[in-house]
mmCIF file of C-alpha atoms and ligand atoms in Angstrom:
data_model
loop_
_atom_site.group_PDB
_atom_site.id
_atom_site.type_symbol
_atom_site.label_atom_id
_atom_site.label_comp_id
_atom_site.label_asym_id
_atom_site.label_seq_id
_atom_site.Cartn_x
_atom_site.Cartn_y
_atom_site.Cartn_z
ATOM 1 C CA UNK B 21 -23.575 0.756 6.838
ATOM 2 C CA UNK B 22 -20.531 2.626 5.896
ATOM 3 C CA UNK B 23 -17.006 1.824 5.241
ATOM 4 C CA UNK B 24 -14.222 1.975 7.414
ATOM 5 C CA UNK B 25 -12.580 -1.091 7.832
ATOM 6 C CA UNK B 26 -9.899 -2.453 5.631
ATOM 7 C CA UNK B 27 -8.114 -6.098 6.754
ATOM 8 C CA UNK B 28 -4.754 -7.006 4.754
ATOM 9 C CA UNK B 29 -3.518 -10.343 4.880
ATOM 10 C CA UNK B 30 -0.353 -9.726 5.030
ATOM 11 C CA UNK B 31 1.506 -13.542 6.652
ATOM 12 C CA UNK B 32 2.633 -14.921 3.348
ATOM 13 C CA UNK B 33 6.095 -16.476 3.576
ATOM 14 C CA UNK B 34 7.361 -14.302 -0.240
ATOM 15 C CA UNK B 35 8.781 -17.318 -1.859
ATOM 16 C CA UNK B 36 8.703 -15.328 -5.215
ATOM 17 C CA UNK B 37 11.212 -13.472 -3.449
ATOM 18 C CA UNK B 38 13.729 -15.681 -2.570
ATOM 19 C CA UNK B 39 16.416 -15.333 -0.440
ATOM 20 C CA UNK B 40 15.257 -10.946 -0.236
ATOM 21 C CA UNK B 41 12.462 -12.287 1.781
ATOM 22 C CA UNK B 42 14.705 -14.260 3.986
ATOM 23 C CA UNK B 43 14.495 -12.271 7.143
ATOM 24 C CA UNK B 44 12.326 -9.688 5.369
ATOM 25 C CA UNK B 45 9.124 -9.213 5.331
ATOM 26 C CA UNK B 46 7.900 -9.038 1.370
ATOM 27 C CA UNK B 47 5.219 -6.532 2.497
ATOM 28 C CA UNK B 48 8.554 -4.494 2.916
ATOM 29 C CA UNK B 49 10.232 -4.608 -0.046
ATOM 30 C CA UNK B 50 10.635 -1.467 -1.850
ATOM 31 C CA UNK B 51 8.809 -0.300 -4.648
ATOM 32 C CA UNK B 52 10.307 3.030 -5.626
ATOM 33 C CA UNK B 53 11.814 4.572 -1.935
ATOM 34 C CA UNK B 54 8.174 2.981 -0.294
ATOM 35 C CA UNK B 55 7.619 -0.445 0.864
ATOM 36 C CA UNK B 56 4.656 -1.910 -1.050
ATOM 37 C CA UNK B 57 2.513 -2.103 2.193
ATOM 38 C CA UNK B 58 2.137 1.800 2.293
ATOM 39 C CA UNK B 59 0.603 2.579 -1.222
ATOM 40 C CA UNK B 60 -1.782 -0.559 0.245
ATOM 41 C CA UNK B 61 -2.537 1.889 3.266
ATOM 42 C CA UNK B 62 -2.742 4.724 1.689
ATOM 43 C CA UNK B 63 -4.729 3.339 -0.858
ATOM 44 C CA UNK B 64 -6.950 2.177 1.799
ATOM 45 C CA UNK B 65 -6.739 5.631 3.828
ATOM 46 C CA UNK B 66 -8.103 7.599 0.042
ATOM 47 C CA UNK B 67 -11.412 5.551 0.074
ATOM 48 C CA UNK B 68 -11.604 6.525 3.128
ATOM 49 C CA UNK B 69 -10.664 3.764 5.211
ATOM 50 C CA UNK B 70 -8.507 4.751 8.547
ATOM 51 C CA UNK B 71 -8.860 1.582 11.339
ATOM 52 C CA UNK B 72 -6.444 -1.094 9.195
ATOM 53 C CA UNK B 73 -5.824 -4.401 10.395
ATOM 54 C CA UNK B 74 -3.071 -5.946 9.288
ATOM 55 C CA UNK B 75 -3.129 -10.177 9.474
ATOM 56 C CA UNK B 76 -0.004 -11.124 9.463
ATOM 57 C CA UNK B 77 2.898 -14.094 10.919
ATOM 58 C CA UNK B 78 5.917 -15.056 12.482
ATOM 59 C CA UNK B 79 9.166 -12.732 11.046
ATOM 60 C CA UNK B 80 6.498 -9.369 11.125
ATOM 61 C CA UNK B 81 8.134 -7.325 13.505
ATOM 62 C CA UNK B 82 9.190 -4.777 10.657
ATOM 63 C CA UNK B 83 5.993 -4.389 9.554
ATOM 64 C CA UNK B 84 4.423 -2.815 13.309
ATOM 65 C CA UNK B 85 8.400 -1.426 13.198
ATOM 66 C CA UNK B 86 7.600 1.007 9.786
ATOM 67 C CA UNK B 87 3.827 2.275 11.116
ATOM 68 C CA UNK B 88 4.945 3.120 14.158
ATOM 69 C CA UNK B 89 6.596 6.468 14.968
ATOM 70 C CA UNK B 90 10.376 6.188 16.055
ATOM 71 C CA UNK B 91 11.336 8.731 18.676
ATOM 72 C CA UNK B 92 15.555 9.080 17.866
ATOM 73 C CA UNK B 93 15.761 9.330 14.114
ATOM 74 C CA UNK B 94 12.375 11.983 14.286
ATOM 75 C CA UNK B 95 14.778 13.876 17.079
ATOM 76 C CA UNK B 96 17.845 13.135 14.925
ATOM 77 C CA UNK B 97 16.085 15.213 11.789
ATOM 78 C CA UNK B 98 14.551 17.311 13.962
ATOM 79 C CA UNK B 99 18.182 18.659 14.618
ATOM 80 C CA UNK B 100 19.119 18.823 11.307
ATOM 81 C CA UNK B 101 16.235 20.932 10.028
ATOM 82 C CA UNK B 102 15.071 18.274 7.748
ATOM 83 C CA UNK B 103 11.607 19.195 7.757
ATOM 84 C CA UNK B 104 11.223 16.712 4.051
ATOM 85 C CA UNK B 105 12.287 13.814 5.032
ATOM 86 C CA UNK B 106 10.826 13.940 8.666
ATOM 87 C CA UNK B 107 7.172 14.717 6.572
ATOM 88 C CA UNK B 108 8.181 11.266 5.770
ATOM 89 C CA UNK B 109 8.956 9.107 8.531
ATOM 90 C CA UNK B 110 5.711 11.031 10.547
ATOM 91 C CA UNK B 111 3.684 9.859 7.318
ATOM 92 C CA UNK B 112 3.600 6.312 7.865
ATOM 93 C CA UNK B 113 3.611 6.362 11.925
ATOM 94 C CA UNK B 114 -0.171 9.070 11.354
ATOM 95 C CA UNK B 115 -1.458 7.140 8.074
ATOM 96 C CA UNK B 116 -3.821 5.435 10.133
ATOM 97 C CA UNK B 117 -4.505 3.159 12.588
ATOM 98 C CA UNK B 118 -3.200 0.361 12.044
ATOM 99 C CA UNK B 119 -3.854 -2.528 14.484
ATOM 100 C CA UNK B 120 -2.372 -6.438 14.123
ATOM 101 C CA UNK B 121 -3.233 -10.145 14.981
ATOM 102 C CA UNK B 122 -1.114 -12.841 13.528
ATOM 103 C CA UNK B 123 -2.755 -15.973 11.962
ATOM 104 C CA UNK B 124 -0.976 -17.986 14.136
ATOM 105 C CA UNK B 125 -1.377 -21.493 10.870
ATOM 106 C CA UNK B 126 -0.999 -20.708 7.523
ATOM 107 C CA UNK B 127 -4.610 -22.450 6.940
ATOM 108 C CA UNK B 128 -4.747 -19.485 3.352
ATOM 109 C CA UNK B 129 -6.732 -16.878 2.872
ATOM 110 C CA UNK B 130 -10.201 -17.691 3.949
ATOM 111 C CA UNK B 131 -8.272 -18.547 7.012
ATOM 112 C CA UNK B 132 -6.908 -15.185 7.507
ATOM 113 C CA UNK B 133 -10.176 -13.408 6.364
ATOM 114 C CA UNK B 134 -11.562 -15.395 9.035
ATOM 115 C CA UNK B 135 -8.904 -13.770 11.987
ATOM 116 C CA UNK B 136 -10.531 -10.367 11.160
ATOM 117 C CA UNK B 137 -13.741 -11.478 12.946
ATOM 118 C CA UNK B 138 -13.705 -10.129 16.050
ATOM 119 C CA UNK B 139 -11.818 -6.718 14.857
ATOM 120 C CA UNK B 140 -14.938 -6.245 12.560
ATOM 121 C CA UNK B 141 -17.806 -7.096 14.128
ATOM 122 C CA UNK B 142 -20.486 -7.794 12.126
ATOM 123 C CA UNK B 143 -20.643 -4.554 9.199
ATOM 124 C CA UNK B 144 -18.763 -4.468 5.479
ATOM 125 C CA UNK B 145 -15.102 -4.256 5.747
ATOM 126 C CA UNK B 146 -13.039 -4.239 2.759
ATOM 127 C CA UNK B 147 -9.858 -6.570 2.007
ATOM 128 C CA UNK B 148 -6.718 -6.636 0.159
ATOM 129 C CA UNK B 149 -3.816 -8.010 -0.692
ATOM 130 C CA UNK B 150 -0.879 -6.321 -0.396
ATOM 131 C CA UNK B 151 0.848 -8.583 -3.666
ATOM 132 C CA UNK B 152 -1.289 -6.364 -5.808
ATOM 133 C CA UNK B 153 -0.427 -2.718 -6.057
ATOM 134 C CA UNK B 154 -3.315 -0.656 -7.382
ATOM 135 C CA UNK B 155 -2.112 2.675 -9.024
ATOM 136 C CA UNK B 156 -3.329 5.474 -6.870
ATOM 137 C CA UNK B 157 -4.400 7.213 -10.636
ATOM 138 C CA UNK B 158 -7.033 4.553 -10.930
ATOM 139 C CA UNK B 159 -8.616 3.944 -7.958
ATOM 140 C CA UNK B 160 -11.181 1.414 -7.970
ATOM 141 C CA UNK B 161 -12.156 0.513 -3.887
ATOM 142 C CA UNK B 162 -14.599 3.458 -3.917
ATOM 143 C CA UNK B 163 -16.649 1.991 -7.143
ATOM 144 C CA UNK B 164 -16.233 -1.083 -5.536
ATOM 145 C CA UNK B 165 -18.203 0.786 -1.819
ATOM 146 C CA UNK B 166 -20.868 2.182 -3.544
ATOM 147 C CA UNK B 167 -21.610 -1.167 -5.544
ATOM 148 C CA UNK B 168 -21.511 -2.627 -1.418
ATOM 149 C CA UNK B 169 -23.620 0.190 0.057
ATOM 150 C CA UNK B 170 -26.085 -0.405 -3.038
ATOM 151 C CA UNK B 171 -26.781 -4.013 -2.958
ATOM 152 C CA UNK B 172 -25.664 -4.751 0.319
ATOM 153 C CA UNK B 173 -23.969 -8.386 -0.891
ATOM 154 C CA UNK B 174 -20.012 -8.452 -1.249
ATOM 155 C CA UNK B 175 -17.735 -7.369 -3.977
ATOM 156 C CA UNK B 176 -15.270 -8.549 -5.587
ATOM 157 C CA UNK B 177 -12.871 -6.483 -7.856
ATOM 158 C CA UNK B 178 -12.099 -8.285 -11.722
ATOM 159 C CA UNK B 179 -9.640 -7.742 -14.459
ATOM 160 C CA UNK B 180 -9.598 -9.647 -18.350
ATOM 161 C CA UNK B 181 -6.573 -11.680 -18.568
ATOM 162 C CA UNK B 182 -5.259 -13.449 -21.170
ATOM 163 C CA UNK B 183 -7.236 -17.022 -20.488
ATOM 164 C CA UNK B 184 -3.831 -18.290 -19.867
ATOM 165 C CA UNK B 185 -3.673 -16.723 -17.223
ATOM 166 C CA UNK B 186 -6.785 -17.812 -15.383
ATOM 167 C CA UNK B 187 -4.997 -20.531 -13.231
ATOM 168 C CA UNK B 188 -3.345 -18.542 -11.412
ATOM 169 C CA UNK B 189 -7.031 -16.423 -9.627
ATOM 170 C CA UNK B 190 -9.407 -16.936 -8.888
ATOM 171 C CA UNK B 191 -12.384 -16.659 -11.756
ATOM 172 C CA UNK B 192 -15.900 -15.444 -11.988
ATOM 173 C CA UNK B 193 -18.999 -16.561 -13.848
ATOM 174 C CA UNK B 194 -20.894 -13.000 -14.101
ATOM 175 C CA UNK B 195 -24.060 -11.197 -15.703
ATOM 176 C CA UNK B 196 -24.253 -8.289 -16.524
ATOM 177 C CA UNK B 197 -25.683 -5.542 -13.931
ATOM 178 C CA UNK B 198 -28.400 -2.612 -15.324
ATOM 179 C CA UNK B 199 -26.546 0.231 -16.007
ATOM 180 C CA UNK B 200 -23.489 0.026 -16.444
ATOM 181 C CA UNK B 201 -21.347 -2.615 -18.042
ATOM 182 C CA UNK B 202 -18.121 -2.778 -16.059
ATOM 183 C CA UNK B 203 -20.263 -3.700 -12.849
ATOM 184 C CA UNK B 204 -21.584 -8.099 -12.906
ATOM 185 C CA UNK B 205 -23.662 -9.879 -10.385
ATOM 186 C CA UNK B 206 -21.545 -13.191 -9.418
ATOM 187 C CA UNK B 207 -23.178 -16.499 -10.057
ATOM 188 C CA UNK B 208 -20.251 -18.694 -9.389
ATOM 189 C CA UNK B 209 -16.261 -18.614 -8.983
ATOM 190 C CA UNK B 210 -13.604 -21.028 -9.207
ATOM 191 C CA UNK B 211 -9.981 -21.180 -7.034
ATOM 192 C CA UNK B 212 -7.238 -20.921 -9.461
ATOM 193 C CA UNK B 213 -9.361 -23.385 -12.658
ATOM 194 C CA UNK B 214 -7.408 -25.187 -15.207
ATOM 195 C CA UNK B 215 -7.594 -23.393 -18.267
ATOM 196 C CA UNK B 216 -10.258 -25.595 -19.719
ATOM 197 C CA UNK B 217 -12.927 -25.715 -16.550
ATOM 198 C CA UNK B 218 -12.231 -21.891 -16.433
ATOM 199 C CA UNK B 219 -16.220 -20.072 -16.619
ATOM 200 C CA UNK B 220 -14.368 -16.575 -18.309
ATOM 201 C CA UNK B 221 -11.382 -15.094 -18.551
ATOM 202 C CA UNK B 222 -12.415 -12.673 -15.241
ATOM 203 C CA UNK B 223 -10.128 -13.394 -13.225
ATOM 204 C CA UNK B 224 -10.376 -11.873 -8.828
ATOM 205 C CA UNK B 225 -7.952 -9.511 -8.059
ATOM 206 C CA UNK B 226 -7.135 -8.871 -5.006
ATOM 207 C CA UNK B 227 -9.172 -6.247 -3.409
ATOM 208 C CA UNK B 228 -12.495 -7.290 -1.773
ATOM 209 C CA UNK B 229 -15.257 -5.665 -0.277
ATOM 210 C CA UNK B 230 -17.111 -7.516 2.462
ATOM 211 C CA UNK B 231 -20.811 -8.215 4.378
ATOM 212 C CA UNK B 232 -19.382 -9.402 7.770
ATOM 213 C CA UNK B 233 -21.859 -13.197 6.537
ATOM 214 C CA UNK B 234 -18.554 -13.634 4.862
ATOM 215 C CA UNK B 235 -16.929 -15.045 8.689
ATOM 216 C CA UNK B 236 -19.954 -17.613 9.532
ATOM 217 C CA UNK B 237 -19.575 -18.896 5.574
ATOM 218 C CA UNK B 238 -15.818 -18.842 6.072
ATOM 219 C CA UNK B 239 -15.969 -20.509 9.567
ATOM 220 C CA UNK B 240 -18.005 -23.349 7.527
ATOM 221 C CA UNK B 241 -15.601 -23.677 4.368
ATOM 222 C CA UNK B 242 -13.656 -26.852 4.732
ATOM 223 C CA UNK B 243 -10.242 -26.413 3.146
ATOM 224 C CA UNK B 244 -10.300 -26.431 -0.775
ATOM 225 C CA UNK B 245 -6.956 -25.916 -3.345
ATOM 226 C CA UNK B 246 -4.147 -26.510 -2.018
ATOM 227 C CA UNK B 247 -5.298 -27.766 1.241
ATOM 228 C CA UNK B 248 -6.060 -24.336 2.236
ATOM 229 C CA UNK B 249 -9.510 -22.864 3.467
ATOM 230 C CA UNK B 250 -10.403 -20.825 -0.034
ATOM 231 C CA UNK B 251 -11.639 -17.160 0.071
ATOM 232 C CA UNK B 252 -13.982 -17.515 -3.255
ATOM 233 C CA UNK B 253 -15.055 -20.951 -2.326
ATOM 234 C CA UNK B 254 -16.814 -18.921 0.977
ATOM 235 C CA UNK B 255 -17.622 -16.093 -1.786
ATOM 236 C CA UNK B 256 -19.151 -18.426 -4.337
ATOM 237 C CA UNK B 257 -21.315 -19.485 -1.129
ATOM 238 C CA UNK B 258 -22.024 -16.389 -0.808
ATOM 239 C CA UNK B 259 -23.080 -15.873 -4.134
ATOM 240 C CA UNK B 260 -26.156 -18.732 -3.855
ATOM 241 C CA UNK B 261 -26.975 -17.108 -0.497
ATOM 242 C CA UNK B 262 -30.835 -14.733 -0.675
ATOM 243 C CA UNK B 263 -29.655 -10.852 0.388
ATOM 244 C CA UNK B 264 -31.625 -11.445 3.301
ATOM 245 C CA UNK B 265 -28.830 -13.557 4.950
ATOM 246 C CA UNK B 266 -25.679 -11.006 3.545
ATOM 247 C CA UNK B 267 -25.594 -12.954 -0.052
ATOM 248 C CA UNK B 268 -25.136 -11.491 -3.167
ATOM 249 C CA UNK B 269 -22.022 -11.496 -4.621
ATOM 250 C CA UNK B 270 -20.651 -8.787 -6.985
ATOM 251 C CA UNK B 271 -17.826 -7.833 -9.231
ATOM 252 C CA UNK B 272 -16.119 -4.264 -10.456
ATOM 253 C CA UNK B 273 -14.244 -5.310 -13.709
ATOM 254 C CA UNK B 274 -10.823 -2.697 -13.213
ATOM 255 C CA UNK B 275 -9.322 -1.757 -16.171
ATOM 256 C CA UNK B 276 -6.942 0.791 -14.348
ATOM 257 C CA UNK B 277 -2.974 -0.034 -14.128
ATOM 258 C CA UNK B 278 -2.084 -2.123 -11.648
ATOM 259 C CA UNK B 279 0.673 -4.374 -10.334
ATOM 260 C CA UNK B 280 1.390 -8.502 -9.091
ATOM 261 C CA UNK B 281 4.599 -6.683 -7.101
ATOM 262 C CA UNK B 282 5.677 -10.519 -5.491
ATOM 263 C CA UNK B 283 6.070 -11.454 -9.185
ATOM 264 C CA UNK B 284 9.724 -9.933 -9.924
ATOM 265 C CA UNK B 285 9.519 -9.155 -13.529
ATOM 266 C CA UNK B 286 6.010 -7.051 -12.972
ATOM 267 C CA UNK B 287 7.742 -6.048 -9.167
ATOM 268 C CA UNK B 288 10.210 -4.477 -11.935
ATOM 269 C CA UNK B 289 7.524 -3.213 -14.243
ATOM 270 C CA UNK B 290 6.096 -1.247 -11.186
ATOM 271 C CA UNK B 291 8.910 0.670 -9.936
ATOM 272 C CA UNK B 292 10.180 2.014 -13.599
ATOM 273 C CA UNK B 293 6.788 3.102 -14.155
ATOM 274 C CA UNK B 294 5.950 4.324 -10.830
ATOM 275 C CA UNK B 295 9.017 6.420 -11.488
ATOM 276 C CA UNK B 296 9.355 7.004 -14.623
ATOM 277 C CA UNK B 297 6.205 9.534 -13.126
ATOM 278 C CA UNK B 298 7.532 10.497 -10.106
ATOM 279 C CA UNK B 299 8.249 14.990 -10.672
ATOM 280 C CA UNK B 300 11.618 14.077 -8.375
ATOM 281 C CA UNK B 301 12.962 10.846 -10.538
ATOM 282 C CA UNK B 302 10.674 10.565 -13.733
ATOM 283 C CA UNK B 303 12.877 13.332 -15.680
ATOM 284 C CA UNK B 304 16.477 11.706 -15.417
ATOM 285 C CA UNK B 305 15.122 8.242 -15.442
ATOM 286 C CA UNK B 306 13.462 8.903 -18.514
ATOM 287 C CA UNK B 307 15.808 10.072 -20.288
ATOM 288 C CA UNK B 308 18.464 7.759 -19.329
ATOM 289 C CA UNK B 309 16.050 4.756 -19.567
ATOM 290 C CA UNK B 310 15.640 5.844 -23.897
ATOM 291 C CA UNK B 311 18.727 6.140 -24.214
ATOM 292 C CA UNK B 312 19.787 2.870 -22.103
ATOM 293 C CA UNK B 313 17.272 1.237 -24.490
ATOM 294 C CA UNK B 314 18.169 2.023 -28.175
ATOM 295 C CA UNK B 315 21.803 -0.350 -26.537
ATOM 296 C CA UNK B 316 19.436 -3.512 -25.962
ATOM 297 C CA UNK B 317 19.525 -6.042 -28.637
HETATM 298 C C1 G1P D 402 -5.247 -14.484 -4.084
HETATM 299 C C2 G1P D 402 -6.854 -15.848 -4.198
HETATM 300 C C3 G1P D 402 -7.465 -15.357 -5.836
HETATM 301 C C4 G1P D 402 -7.186 -14.158 -6.021
HETATM 302 C C5 G1P D 402 -5.811 -13.711 -5.908
HETATM 303 C C6 G1P D 402 -5.389 -12.192 -6.032
HETATM 304 O O1 G1P D 402 -4.349 -16.671 -4.667
HETATM 305 O O2 G1P D 402 -7.112 -16.783 -3.926
HETATM 306 O O3 G1P D 402 -8.442 -16.359 -6.267
HETATM 307 O O4 G1P D 402 -7.291 -14.442 -7.478
HETATM 308 O O5 G1P D 402 -5.188 -13.525 -4.201
HETATM 309 O O6 G1P D 402 -4.295 -12.118 -6.223
HETATM 310 P P1 G1P D 402 -2.715 -16.290 -4.263
HETATM 311 O O7 G1P D 402 -2.599 -15.499 -4.888
HETATM 312 O O8 G1P D 402 -2.495 -15.796 -2.818
HETATM 313 O O9 G1P D 402 -2.620 -16.773 -4.906
#
């Protein structure tokens, strides 16, 4: 069954970015001149997923506003003949069919995904976490979608990290899949393990293509790490289930550029790297950076 729907959990409080996120959702922080969430929606659309469901919470109204049209701004730009900005303003509202549902209670990522059950129905779907920004030049969703279609199971994106970083992520035990050394079968998953208990240094990053069987499993998944319903725990259950019941979990190892925009230092790196590569800002920024670096101790 072709995959058409993307789910973007965006109910988090953004505590790592306070005070900026006191009244602004973290997803709306600009990366150069676009809110972080727009990159994520653009990535989904580029992979053919034009039906986007955001799982939001309180104080997230600006997210809905960003993907809606703004007639007064559009007519002002039209009157000025500013076609370029008009196109940019219209782009975010024309991009995708964006829907919203509220999570209500902060019961974890697994619970957020479960809130998508009614909208998604009985078809495979993608989940994209807003903090993970995948560079558009290194797309991974198409490969994950292909693997989901081939296996019928669920697929996660994996990243090789330093063993000391594993405690920040879901961590996978894997075995090779024939044909491609960057594709694996997942035999176990642990949410944020101590380095000593980690089955590998393969971390789950925020891209998933899931069999809808995950909903029934999430419904039965007890709160795990941090007292929250963990998507990782539901995937560990699916990994042990037979294919006829929607089980089987696979991984695609990501080797491209990715930024954790929820982390302040990584956020700054993302802004500098993305701006340096842009034709409008890059030449001037790179020239300035080269001079600036010389002044550093
Ligand atoms: C979540 C998941 C974790 C995953 C991570 C990727 O954690 O629970 O398994 O590795 O996203 O970014 P969070 O970063 O929300 O704590």
